[in-house]
């Protein structure tokens, strides 16, 4: 007989009794076993309820023991259901279908990268990749941020200890995917049209509940004759609708970046409350305002085009860029308390996606 328990030793004894009882149980009716041990009114659930009687400091240990027992019984009952038993390995029926191993899946960030790539490739962008350890020149200088320019402070940069190169300067871990802009102009021998989507790892000296030192960004760059803000806005709207669903809108607000003029911050309407900012009579908890800020954009600064060997009197372009992790968690309607969870390798978290 299994009894409820008031202390950890008593619980351990009960668990041992339960295991023994299970071992001598006639194993014919698997469904019955399932109900008796794992069902709503089964032994395990009864014991779970009695956890509240165990002294508070012992509860985590007791809970873990119970969970182990539950998993163990569940495993054995499943084996029985398939005509197998851990104790009778030589009676395995080889004609039975095998046990399906747990199949993994790609990491949520990789899923997002695939989806983003696909959306842009369908409208004529080419996915490119550039070094994630790059010269100061591509990360800052060619983007209209000369040495000692205060705008550089915005990017908490990791510097690599290697000798500086003439013209290229120091070597850094890329703080943003904008390093791909002038590299792409050079790759195409300064000959537009350019339609690139650069998705890569970025690094910043910042780590807390909302920042990881390594993260991902995606960067769009379009350069051609007659490109204007409407092309940028249309592209942002297209992405919003494809990624977050029909009806999602983009909004651009004036801002400042050294490498674009004019520059904007980009918001997307909240796809949970459909941009209303409301849930019934209260505020939408996810966005609070109807909009989510996602990143930056603008018309490519003439100095950046010049750095890439393109004549700004002949060509214009737009660019945008922001984080993959945030873009993805927004889509899932996730309010992750600590963004570092994404890279913790914790299966309980990752299996949800
Ligand atoms: N590189 C910027 C950042 O990391 C984001 C950004 C802003 C990219 C404006 C752009 C742009 O291409 O035009 O914060």
PDB file of N, CA and C and ligand atoms in Angstrom, residues 155 176 178 181 204 217 219 257 259-260 296-298 319-321, ligand 1:
ATOM      1  N   UNK A 155      28.618  51.719 -30.021  1.00  0.00           N
ATOM      2  CA  UNK A 155      28.900  50.294 -30.202  1.00  0.00           C
ATOM      3  C   UNK A 155      29.993  49.863 -29.241  1.00  0.00           C
ATOM      4  N   UNK A 176      28.132  45.217 -35.686  1.00  0.00           N
ATOM      5  CA  UNK A 176      26.884  45.237 -36.454  1.00  0.00           C
ATOM      6  C   UNK A 176      27.159  44.686 -37.867  1.00  0.00           C
ATOM      7  N   UNK A 178      26.489  46.121 -40.525  1.00  0.00           N
ATOM      8  CA  UNK A 178      26.719  47.202 -41.483  1.00  0.00           C
ATOM      9  C   UNK A 178      28.117  47.127 -42.087  1.00  0.00           C
ATOM     10  N   UNK A 181      28.253  46.583 -45.807  1.00  0.00           N
ATOM     11  CA  UNK A 181      27.810  47.531 -46.847  1.00  0.00           C
ATOM     12  C   UNK A 181      28.907  47.841 -47.864  1.00  0.00           C
ATOM     13  N   UNK A 204      29.006  42.528 -28.872  1.00  0.00           N
ATOM     14  CA  UNK A 204      29.160  43.789 -28.137  1.00  0.00           C
ATOM     15  C   UNK A 204      29.496  43.492 -26.690  1.00  0.00           C
ATOM     16  N   UNK A 217      22.449  39.864 -36.416  1.00  0.00           N
ATOM     17  CA  UNK A 217      21.708  40.955 -37.074  1.00  0.00           C
ATOM     18  C   UNK A 217      21.470  40.597 -38.526  1.00  0.00           C
ATOM     19  N   UNK A 219      20.979  42.703 -42.273  1.00  0.00           N
ATOM     20  CA  UNK A 219      21.219  44.019 -42.846  1.00  0.00           C
ATOM     21  C   UNK A 219      20.800  44.000 -44.304  1.00  0.00           C
ATOM     22  N   UNK A 257      21.786  58.228 -37.634  1.00  0.00           N
ATOM     23  CA  UNK A 257      22.906  57.294 -37.770  1.00  0.00           C
ATOM     24  C   UNK A 257      23.918  58.007 -38.647  1.00  0.00           C
ATOM     25  N   UNK A 259      25.738  56.690 -40.918  1.00  0.00           N
ATOM     26  CA  UNK A 259      25.889  56.116 -42.253  1.00  0.00           C
ATOM     27  C   UNK A 259      24.644  56.252 -43.123  1.00  0.00           C
ATOM     28  N   UNK A 260      23.618  56.920 -42.591  1.00  0.00           N
ATOM     29  CA  UNK A 260      22.429  57.175 -43.416  1.00  0.00           C
ATOM     30  C   UNK A 260      21.998  58.630 -43.259  1.00  0.00           C
ATOM     31  N   UNK A 296      17.042  50.058 -37.098  1.00  0.00           N
ATOM     32  CA  UNK A 296      17.360  51.313 -37.767  1.00  0.00           C
ATOM     33  C   UNK A 296      17.354  51.175 -39.281  1.00  0.00           C
ATOM     34  N   UNK A 297      17.230  52.315 -39.942  1.00  0.00           N
ATOM     35  CA  UNK A 297      17.223  52.309 -41.409  1.00  0.00           C
ATOM     36  C   UNK A 297      17.501  53.725 -41.913  1.00  0.00           C
ATOM     37  N   UNK A 298      17.638  53.860 -43.203  1.00  0.00           N
ATOM     38  CA  UNK A 298      17.814  55.187 -43.767  1.00  0.00           C
ATOM     39  C   UNK A 298      18.293  55.138 -45.203  1.00  0.00           C
ATOM     40  N   UNK A 319      19.239  51.436 -46.636  1.00  0.00           N
ATOM     41  CA  UNK A 319      19.793  50.337 -45.832  1.00  0.00           C
ATOM     42  C   UNK A 319      18.960  50.208 -44.570  1.00  0.00           C
ATOM     43  N   UNK A 320      18.975  49.011 -44.004  1.00  0.00           N
ATOM     44  CA  UNK A 320      18.307  48.808 -42.712  1.00  0.00           C
ATOM     45  C   UNK A 320      19.018  47.668 -41.995  1.00  0.00           C
ATOM     46  N   UNK A 321      18.849  47.623 -40.686  1.00  0.00           N
ATOM     47  CA  UNK A 321      19.488  46.524 -39.967  1.00  0.00           C
ATOM     48  C   UNK A 321      18.985  46.418 -38.544  1.00  0.00           C
TER      49      UNK A 321
HETATM   50  N1  LIG B   1      23.959  49.182 -37.658  1.00  0.00           N
HETATM   51  C1  LIG B   1      22.919  49.756 -36.814  1.00  0.00           C
HETATM   52  C2  LIG B   1      23.004  49.190 -35.410  1.00  0.00           C
HETATM   53  O1  LIG B   1      23.641  48.225 -35.205  1.00  0.00           O
HETATM   54  C3  LIG B   1      21.566  49.476 -37.380  1.00  0.00           C
HETATM   55  C4  LIG B   1      21.322  50.174 -38.670  1.00  0.00           C
HETATM   56  C5  LIG B   1      20.802  51.428 -38.684  1.00  0.00           C
HETATM   57  C6  LIG B   1      21.651  49.567 -39.860  1.00  0.00           C
HETATM   58  C7  LIG B   1      20.565  52.099 -39.863  1.00  0.00           C
HETATM   59  C8  LIG B   1      21.424  50.239 -41.062  1.00  0.00           C
HETATM   60  C9  LIG B   1      20.871  51.502 -41.054  1.00  0.00           C
HETATM   61  O2  LIG B   1      21.710  49.712 -42.238  1.00  0.00           O
HETATM   62  O3  LIG B   1      20.644  52.115 -42.212  1.00  0.00           O
HETATM   63  O4  LIG B   1      22.432  49.736 -34.525  1.00  0.00           O
END
